[in-house]
mmCIF file of C-alpha atoms and ligand atoms in Angstrom:
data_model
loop_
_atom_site.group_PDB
_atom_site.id
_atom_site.type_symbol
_atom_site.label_atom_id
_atom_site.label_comp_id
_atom_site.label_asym_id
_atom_site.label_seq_id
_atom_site.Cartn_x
_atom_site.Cartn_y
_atom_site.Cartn_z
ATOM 1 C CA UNK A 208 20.313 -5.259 18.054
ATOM 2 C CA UNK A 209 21.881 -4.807 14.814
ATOM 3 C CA UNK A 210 19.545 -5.223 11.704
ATOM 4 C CA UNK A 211 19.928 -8.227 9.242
ATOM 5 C CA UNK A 212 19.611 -5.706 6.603
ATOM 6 C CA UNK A 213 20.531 -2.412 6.380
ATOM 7 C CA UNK A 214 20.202 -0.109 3.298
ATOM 8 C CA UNK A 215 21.967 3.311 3.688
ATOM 9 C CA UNK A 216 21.909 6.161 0.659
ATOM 10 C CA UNK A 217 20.640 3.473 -1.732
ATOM 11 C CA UNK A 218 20.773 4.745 -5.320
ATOM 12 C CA UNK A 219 19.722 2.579 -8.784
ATOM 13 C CA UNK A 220 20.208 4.249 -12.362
ATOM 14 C CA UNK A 221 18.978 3.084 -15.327
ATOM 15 C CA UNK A 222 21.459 5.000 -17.597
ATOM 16 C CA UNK A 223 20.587 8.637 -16.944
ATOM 17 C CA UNK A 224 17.424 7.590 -15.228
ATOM 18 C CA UNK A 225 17.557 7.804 -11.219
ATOM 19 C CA UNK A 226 14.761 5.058 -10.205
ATOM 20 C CA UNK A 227 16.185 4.945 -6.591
ATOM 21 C CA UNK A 228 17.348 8.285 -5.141
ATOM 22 C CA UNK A 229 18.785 7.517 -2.029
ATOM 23 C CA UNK A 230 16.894 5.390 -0.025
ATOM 24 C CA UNK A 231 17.811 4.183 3.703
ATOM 25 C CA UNK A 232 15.829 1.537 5.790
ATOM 26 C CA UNK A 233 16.815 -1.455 7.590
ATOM 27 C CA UNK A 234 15.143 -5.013 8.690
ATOM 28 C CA UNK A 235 15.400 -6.670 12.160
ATOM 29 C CA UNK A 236 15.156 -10.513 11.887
ATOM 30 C CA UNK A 237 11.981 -11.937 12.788
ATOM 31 C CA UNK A 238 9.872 -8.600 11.788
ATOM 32 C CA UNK A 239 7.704 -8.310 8.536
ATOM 33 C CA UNK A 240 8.810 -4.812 6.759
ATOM 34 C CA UNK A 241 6.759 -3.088 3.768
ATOM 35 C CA UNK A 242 7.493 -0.669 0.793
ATOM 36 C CA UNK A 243 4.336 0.739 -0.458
ATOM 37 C CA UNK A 244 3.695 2.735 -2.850
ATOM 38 C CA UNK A 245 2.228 3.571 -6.883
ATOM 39 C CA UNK A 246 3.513 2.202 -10.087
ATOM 40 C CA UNK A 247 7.627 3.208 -10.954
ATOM 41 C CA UNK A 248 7.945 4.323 -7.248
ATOM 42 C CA UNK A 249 11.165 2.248 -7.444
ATOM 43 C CA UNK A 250 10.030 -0.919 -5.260
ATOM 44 C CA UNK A 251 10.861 -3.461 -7.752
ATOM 45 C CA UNK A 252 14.310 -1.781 -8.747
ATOM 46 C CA UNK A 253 15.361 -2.000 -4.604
ATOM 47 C CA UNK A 254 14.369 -5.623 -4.612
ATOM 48 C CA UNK A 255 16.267 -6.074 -7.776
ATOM 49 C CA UNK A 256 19.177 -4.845 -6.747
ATOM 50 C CA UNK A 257 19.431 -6.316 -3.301
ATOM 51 C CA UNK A 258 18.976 -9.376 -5.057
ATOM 52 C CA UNK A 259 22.529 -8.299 -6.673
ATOM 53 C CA UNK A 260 20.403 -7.746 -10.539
ATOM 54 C CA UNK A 261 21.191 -4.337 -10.228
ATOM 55 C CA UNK A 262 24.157 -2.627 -9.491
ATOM 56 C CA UNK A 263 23.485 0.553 -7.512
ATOM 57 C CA UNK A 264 25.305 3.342 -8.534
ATOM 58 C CA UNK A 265 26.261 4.648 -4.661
ATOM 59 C CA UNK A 266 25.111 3.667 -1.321
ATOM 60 C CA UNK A 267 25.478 0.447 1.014
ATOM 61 C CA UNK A 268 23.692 -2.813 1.682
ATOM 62 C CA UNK A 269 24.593 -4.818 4.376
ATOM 63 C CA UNK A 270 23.018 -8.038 5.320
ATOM 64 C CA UNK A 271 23.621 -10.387 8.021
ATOM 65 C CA UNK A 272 27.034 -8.624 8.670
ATOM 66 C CA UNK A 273 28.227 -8.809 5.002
ATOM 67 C CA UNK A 274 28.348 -5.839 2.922
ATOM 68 C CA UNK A 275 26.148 -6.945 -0.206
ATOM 69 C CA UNK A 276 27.876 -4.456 -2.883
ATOM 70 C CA UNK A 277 29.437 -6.522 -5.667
ATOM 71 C CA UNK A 278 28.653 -9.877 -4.899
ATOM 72 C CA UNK A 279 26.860 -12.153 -7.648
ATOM 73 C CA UNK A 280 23.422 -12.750 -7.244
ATOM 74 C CA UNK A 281 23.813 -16.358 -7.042
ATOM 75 C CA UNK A 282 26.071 -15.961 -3.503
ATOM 76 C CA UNK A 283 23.143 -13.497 -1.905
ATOM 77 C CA UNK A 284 20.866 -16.145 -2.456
ATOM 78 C CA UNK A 285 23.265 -18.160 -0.606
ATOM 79 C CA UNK A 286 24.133 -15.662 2.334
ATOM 80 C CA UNK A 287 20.110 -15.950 2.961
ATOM 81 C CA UNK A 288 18.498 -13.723 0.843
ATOM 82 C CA UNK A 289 15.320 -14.877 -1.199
ATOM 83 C CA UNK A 290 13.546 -13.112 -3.638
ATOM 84 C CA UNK A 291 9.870 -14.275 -5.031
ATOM 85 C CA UNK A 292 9.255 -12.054 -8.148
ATOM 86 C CA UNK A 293 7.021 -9.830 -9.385
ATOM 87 C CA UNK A 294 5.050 -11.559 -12.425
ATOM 88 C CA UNK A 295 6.495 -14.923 -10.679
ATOM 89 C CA UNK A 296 8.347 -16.543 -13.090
ATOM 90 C CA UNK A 297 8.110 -19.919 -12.310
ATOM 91 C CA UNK A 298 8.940 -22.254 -15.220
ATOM 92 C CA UNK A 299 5.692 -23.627 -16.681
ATOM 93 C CA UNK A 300 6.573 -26.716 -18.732
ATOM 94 C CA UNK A 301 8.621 -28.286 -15.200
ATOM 95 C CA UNK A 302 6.699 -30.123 -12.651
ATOM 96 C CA UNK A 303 5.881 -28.060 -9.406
ATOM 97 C CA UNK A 304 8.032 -30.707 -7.497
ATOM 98 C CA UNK A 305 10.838 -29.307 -10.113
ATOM 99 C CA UNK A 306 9.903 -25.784 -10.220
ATOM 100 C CA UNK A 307 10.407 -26.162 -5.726
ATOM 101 C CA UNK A 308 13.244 -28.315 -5.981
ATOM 102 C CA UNK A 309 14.750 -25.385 -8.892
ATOM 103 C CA UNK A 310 14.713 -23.144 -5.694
ATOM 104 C CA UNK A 311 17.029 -25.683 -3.570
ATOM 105 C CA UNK A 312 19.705 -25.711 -6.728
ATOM 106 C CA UNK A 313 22.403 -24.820 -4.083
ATOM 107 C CA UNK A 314 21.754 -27.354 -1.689
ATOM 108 C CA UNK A 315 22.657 -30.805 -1.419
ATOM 109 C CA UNK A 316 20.812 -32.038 1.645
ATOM 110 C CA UNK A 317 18.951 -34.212 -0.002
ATOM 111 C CA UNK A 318 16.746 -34.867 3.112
ATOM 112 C CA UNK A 319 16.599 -31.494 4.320
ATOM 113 C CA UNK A 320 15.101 -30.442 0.408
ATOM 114 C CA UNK A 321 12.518 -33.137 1.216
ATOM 115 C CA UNK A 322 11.438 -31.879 4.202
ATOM 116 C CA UNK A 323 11.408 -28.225 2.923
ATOM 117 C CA UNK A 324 9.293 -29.343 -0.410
ATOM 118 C CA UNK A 325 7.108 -30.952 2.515
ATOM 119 C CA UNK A 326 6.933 -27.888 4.560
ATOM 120 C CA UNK A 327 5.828 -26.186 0.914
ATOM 121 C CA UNK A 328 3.223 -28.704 0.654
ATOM 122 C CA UNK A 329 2.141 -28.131 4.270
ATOM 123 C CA UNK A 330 1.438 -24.589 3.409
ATOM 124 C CA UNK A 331 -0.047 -24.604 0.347
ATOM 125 C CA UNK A 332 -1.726 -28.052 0.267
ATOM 126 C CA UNK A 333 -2.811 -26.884 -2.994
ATOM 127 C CA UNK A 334 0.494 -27.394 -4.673
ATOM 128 C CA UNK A 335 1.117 -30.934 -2.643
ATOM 129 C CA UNK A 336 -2.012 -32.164 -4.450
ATOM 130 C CA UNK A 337 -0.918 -31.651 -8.097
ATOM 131 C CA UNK A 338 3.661 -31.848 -7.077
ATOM 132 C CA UNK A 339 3.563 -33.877 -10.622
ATOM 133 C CA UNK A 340 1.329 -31.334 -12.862
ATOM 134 C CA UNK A 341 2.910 -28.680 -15.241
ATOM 135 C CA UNK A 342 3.484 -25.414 -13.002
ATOM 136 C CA UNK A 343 1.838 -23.619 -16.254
ATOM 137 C CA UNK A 344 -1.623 -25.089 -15.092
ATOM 138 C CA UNK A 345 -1.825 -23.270 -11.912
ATOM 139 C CA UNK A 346 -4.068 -20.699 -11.503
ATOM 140 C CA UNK A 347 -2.168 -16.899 -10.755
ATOM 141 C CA UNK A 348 -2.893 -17.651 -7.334
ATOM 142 C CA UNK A 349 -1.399 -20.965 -7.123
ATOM 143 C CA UNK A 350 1.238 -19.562 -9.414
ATOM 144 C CA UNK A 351 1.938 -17.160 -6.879
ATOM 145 C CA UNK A 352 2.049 -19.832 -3.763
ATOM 146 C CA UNK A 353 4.282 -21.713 -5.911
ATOM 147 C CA UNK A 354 6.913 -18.716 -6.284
ATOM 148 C CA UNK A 355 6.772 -17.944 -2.593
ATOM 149 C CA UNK A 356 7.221 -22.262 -1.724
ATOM 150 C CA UNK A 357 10.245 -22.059 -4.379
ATOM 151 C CA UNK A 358 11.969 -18.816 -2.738
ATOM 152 C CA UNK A 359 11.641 -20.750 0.619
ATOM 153 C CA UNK A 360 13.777 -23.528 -0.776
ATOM 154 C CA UNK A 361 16.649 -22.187 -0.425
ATOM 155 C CA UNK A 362 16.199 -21.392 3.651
ATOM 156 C CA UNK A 363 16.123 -17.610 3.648
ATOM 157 C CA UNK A 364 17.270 -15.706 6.223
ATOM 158 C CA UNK A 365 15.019 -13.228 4.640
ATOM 159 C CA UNK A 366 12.141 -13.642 2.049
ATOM 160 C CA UNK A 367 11.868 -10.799 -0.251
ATOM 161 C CA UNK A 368 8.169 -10.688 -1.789
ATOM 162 C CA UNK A 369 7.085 -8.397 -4.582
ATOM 163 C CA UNK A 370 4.188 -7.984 -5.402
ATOM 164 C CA UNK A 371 2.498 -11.215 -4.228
ATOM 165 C CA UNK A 372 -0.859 -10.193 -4.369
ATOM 166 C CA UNK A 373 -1.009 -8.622 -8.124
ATOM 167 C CA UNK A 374 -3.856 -10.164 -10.299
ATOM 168 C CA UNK A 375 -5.476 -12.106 -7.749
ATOM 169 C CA UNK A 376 -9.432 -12.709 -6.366
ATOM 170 C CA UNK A 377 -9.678 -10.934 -2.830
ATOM 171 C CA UNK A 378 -9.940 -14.405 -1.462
ATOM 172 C CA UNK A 379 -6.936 -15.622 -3.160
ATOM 173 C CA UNK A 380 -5.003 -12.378 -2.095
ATOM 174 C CA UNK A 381 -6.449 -12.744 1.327
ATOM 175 C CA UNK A 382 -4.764 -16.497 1.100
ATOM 176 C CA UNK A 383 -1.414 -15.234 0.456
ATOM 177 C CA UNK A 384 -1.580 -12.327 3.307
ATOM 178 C CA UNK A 385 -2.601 -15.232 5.487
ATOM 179 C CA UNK A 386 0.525 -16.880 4.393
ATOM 180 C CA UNK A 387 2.726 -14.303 5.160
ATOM 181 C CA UNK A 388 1.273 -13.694 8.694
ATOM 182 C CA UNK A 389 1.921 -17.548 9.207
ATOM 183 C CA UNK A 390 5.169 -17.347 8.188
ATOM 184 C CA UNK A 391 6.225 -14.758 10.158
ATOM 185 C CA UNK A 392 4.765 -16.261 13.572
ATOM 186 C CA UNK A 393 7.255 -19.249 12.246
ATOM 187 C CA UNK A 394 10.077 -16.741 12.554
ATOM 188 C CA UNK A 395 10.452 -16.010 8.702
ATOM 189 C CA UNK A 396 11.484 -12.143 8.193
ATOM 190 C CA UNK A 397 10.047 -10.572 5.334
ATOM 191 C CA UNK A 398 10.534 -7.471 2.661
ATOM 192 C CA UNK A 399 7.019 -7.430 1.092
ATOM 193 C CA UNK A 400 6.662 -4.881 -1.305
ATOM 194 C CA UNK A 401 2.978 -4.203 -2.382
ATOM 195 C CA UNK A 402 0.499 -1.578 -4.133
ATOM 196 C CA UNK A 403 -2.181 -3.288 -2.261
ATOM 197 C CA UNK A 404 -1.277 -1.058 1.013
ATOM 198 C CA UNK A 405 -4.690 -1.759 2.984
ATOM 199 C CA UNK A 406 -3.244 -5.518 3.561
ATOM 200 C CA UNK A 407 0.282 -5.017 3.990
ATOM 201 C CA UNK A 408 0.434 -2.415 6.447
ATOM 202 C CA UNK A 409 -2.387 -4.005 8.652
ATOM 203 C CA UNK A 410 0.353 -7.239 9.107
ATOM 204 C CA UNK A 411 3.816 -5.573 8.396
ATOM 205 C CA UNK A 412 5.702 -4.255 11.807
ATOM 206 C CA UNK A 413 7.499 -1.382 9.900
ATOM 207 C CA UNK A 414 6.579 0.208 6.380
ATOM 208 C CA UNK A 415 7.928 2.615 4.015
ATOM 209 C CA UNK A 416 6.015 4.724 1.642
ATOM 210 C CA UNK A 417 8.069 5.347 -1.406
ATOM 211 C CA UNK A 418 7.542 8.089 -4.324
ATOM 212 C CA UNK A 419 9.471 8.950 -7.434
ATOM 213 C CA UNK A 420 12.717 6.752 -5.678
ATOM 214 C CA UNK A 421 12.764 8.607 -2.103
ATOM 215 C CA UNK A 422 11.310 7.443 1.313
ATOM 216 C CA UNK A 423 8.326 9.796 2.362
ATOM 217 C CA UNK A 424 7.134 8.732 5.372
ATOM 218 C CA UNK A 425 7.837 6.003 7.696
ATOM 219 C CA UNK A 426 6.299 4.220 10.474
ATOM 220 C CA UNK A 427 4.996 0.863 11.675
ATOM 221 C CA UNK A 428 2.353 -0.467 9.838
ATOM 222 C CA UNK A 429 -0.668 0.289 12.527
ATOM 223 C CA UNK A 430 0.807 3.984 12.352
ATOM 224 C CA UNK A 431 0.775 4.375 8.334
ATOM 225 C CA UNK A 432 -2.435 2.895 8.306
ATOM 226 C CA UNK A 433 -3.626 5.445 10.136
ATOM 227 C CA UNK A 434 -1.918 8.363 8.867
ATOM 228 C CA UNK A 435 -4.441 10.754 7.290
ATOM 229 C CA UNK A 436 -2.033 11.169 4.231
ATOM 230 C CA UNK A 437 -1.868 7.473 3.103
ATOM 231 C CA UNK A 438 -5.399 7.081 4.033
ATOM 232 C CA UNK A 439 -5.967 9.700 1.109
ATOM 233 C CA UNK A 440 -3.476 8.731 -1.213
ATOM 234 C CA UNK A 441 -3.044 5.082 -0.852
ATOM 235 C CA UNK A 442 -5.766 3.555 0.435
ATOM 236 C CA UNK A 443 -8.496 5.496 -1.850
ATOM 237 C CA UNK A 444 -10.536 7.686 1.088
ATOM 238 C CA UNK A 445 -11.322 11.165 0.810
HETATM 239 P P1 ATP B 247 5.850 -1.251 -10.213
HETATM 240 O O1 ATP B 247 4.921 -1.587 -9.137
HETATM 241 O O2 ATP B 247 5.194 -0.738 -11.428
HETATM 242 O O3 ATP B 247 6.867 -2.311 -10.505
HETATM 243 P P2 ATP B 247 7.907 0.070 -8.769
HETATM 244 O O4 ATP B 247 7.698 0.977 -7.608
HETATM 245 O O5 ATP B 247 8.343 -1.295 -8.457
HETATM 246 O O6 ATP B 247 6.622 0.019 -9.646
HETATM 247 P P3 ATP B 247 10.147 0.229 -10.520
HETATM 248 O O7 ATP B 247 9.675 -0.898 -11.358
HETATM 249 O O8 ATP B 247 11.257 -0.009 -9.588
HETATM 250 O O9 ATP B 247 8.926 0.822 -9.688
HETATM 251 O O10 ATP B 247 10.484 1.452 -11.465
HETATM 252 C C1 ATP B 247 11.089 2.673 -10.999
HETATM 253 C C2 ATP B 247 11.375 3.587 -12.173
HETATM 254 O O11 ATP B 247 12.403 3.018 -12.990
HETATM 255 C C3 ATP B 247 10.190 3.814 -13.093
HETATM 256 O O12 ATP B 247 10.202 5.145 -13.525
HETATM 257 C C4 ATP B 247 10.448 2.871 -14.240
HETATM 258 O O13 ATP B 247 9.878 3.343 -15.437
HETATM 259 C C5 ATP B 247 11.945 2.881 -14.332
HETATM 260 N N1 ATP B 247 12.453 1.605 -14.854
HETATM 261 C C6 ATP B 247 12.192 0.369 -14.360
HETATM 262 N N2 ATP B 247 12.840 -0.591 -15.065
HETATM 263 C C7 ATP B 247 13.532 0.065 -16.030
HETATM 264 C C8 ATP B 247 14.409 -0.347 -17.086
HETATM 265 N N3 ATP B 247 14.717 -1.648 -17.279
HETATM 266 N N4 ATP B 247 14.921 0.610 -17.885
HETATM 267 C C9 ATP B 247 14.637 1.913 -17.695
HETATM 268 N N5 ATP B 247 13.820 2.386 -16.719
HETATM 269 C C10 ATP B 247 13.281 1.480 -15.895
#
């Protein structure tokens, strides 16, 4: 089976500044993949610049057949690649009905976007109960369902999360993990990257542990979250 994505000698500069130093991994439709790791590993600049944000300075992206390098952002999200940002960004003064339908800009089946703002609703009844409120008056949490329900919009292929679970309750976070799980037994494929590595290697199928821009160690998630290393280092044990 060939992946949907592949990433091969990945590398990200921020003028002299190497934040990604080569990195290669790929993702299989239907399977949930993770990059852990601490603060400036280099998580957020991969997402970026699969997202086409970035420009890498060397190395290959291909997804779903179509080599990634160069193309606008606007045409990955097209090809099927969503991204849900760290921090969110969802646009407080608009509606959440506007913020979801924002995430549908380059559709025009009007009847398909109504189902999908549906589906959002259906997930997060939460954001179905207040569609005409202000985004801004969410809670983080409900902020954070809302970013997730908008990347959705646009039917990805893949769903590229970072971060979800930053600055929320453990029952809130616990929410969002729950979400993922569901969406992957609906056949969503996801790129979840996360400092909280406790909850996403127990549901990711493979997992990455990135340091200082390089891939350390490898491994499904049941494997990693085992490994005596990343017990110590990530997931606070002695
Ligand atoms: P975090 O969880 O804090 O976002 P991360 O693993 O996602 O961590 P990145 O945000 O990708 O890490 O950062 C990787 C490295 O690149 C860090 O050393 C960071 O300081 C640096 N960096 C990130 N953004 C910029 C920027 N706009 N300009 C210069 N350096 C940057």
């Amino acid at each position: 089976m060939t992946a949907l994505l592949e990433v091969e000698d990945l590398r990200v500069a921020y003028g002299k500044i190497e934040a990604v130093k080569g990195i290669s991994f790929s993702v299989d439709a239907g399977q949930v993949v993770t990059l852990i790791g601490t603060n400036g590993a280099g998580k957020t600049t991969t997402l970026r610049t699969l997202s086409g944000l970035l420009k890498p300075v060397g190395g290959r992206v291909r997804f779903d057949g179509k080599v990634l390098t160069r193309v606008p952002p606007h045409k990955i999200v097209a090809l099927g690649l969503a991204h849900s940002p760290e921090g969110r960004h969802i646009f407080p003064r608009l509606t959440i009905e506007e913020n979801l339908k924002l995430g549908a800009y380059l559709r025009k089946d009007t009847a398909g976007i109504t189902k999908d703002i549906n589906r959002a609703y259906d997930l997060f009844p939460i954001l179905g109960e207040r569609r005409k409120q202000a985004a801004g008056t969410l809670s983080g949490g409900e902020q954070q369902m809302l970013a997730m329900g908008r990347a959705l919009m646009s039917q990805p292929k893949l769903l590229m999360l970072d971060e979800p679970s930053m600055g929320l309750s453990p029952i809130m976070m616990q929410k969002i993990m729950a979400t993922i799980v569901e969406l992957k037994a609906q056949g969503t494929t996801i790129l979840l990257v996360e400092q909280n590595a406790q909850a996403a290697l127990s549901l990711a199928d493979q997992a990455h542990v990135m340091e200082i821009g390089t891939i350390k160690l490898s491994g499904t998630g049941q494997d990693l979250l085992h490994d005596e290393g990343v017990r110590k280092t990530y997931l606070g044990e002695d």
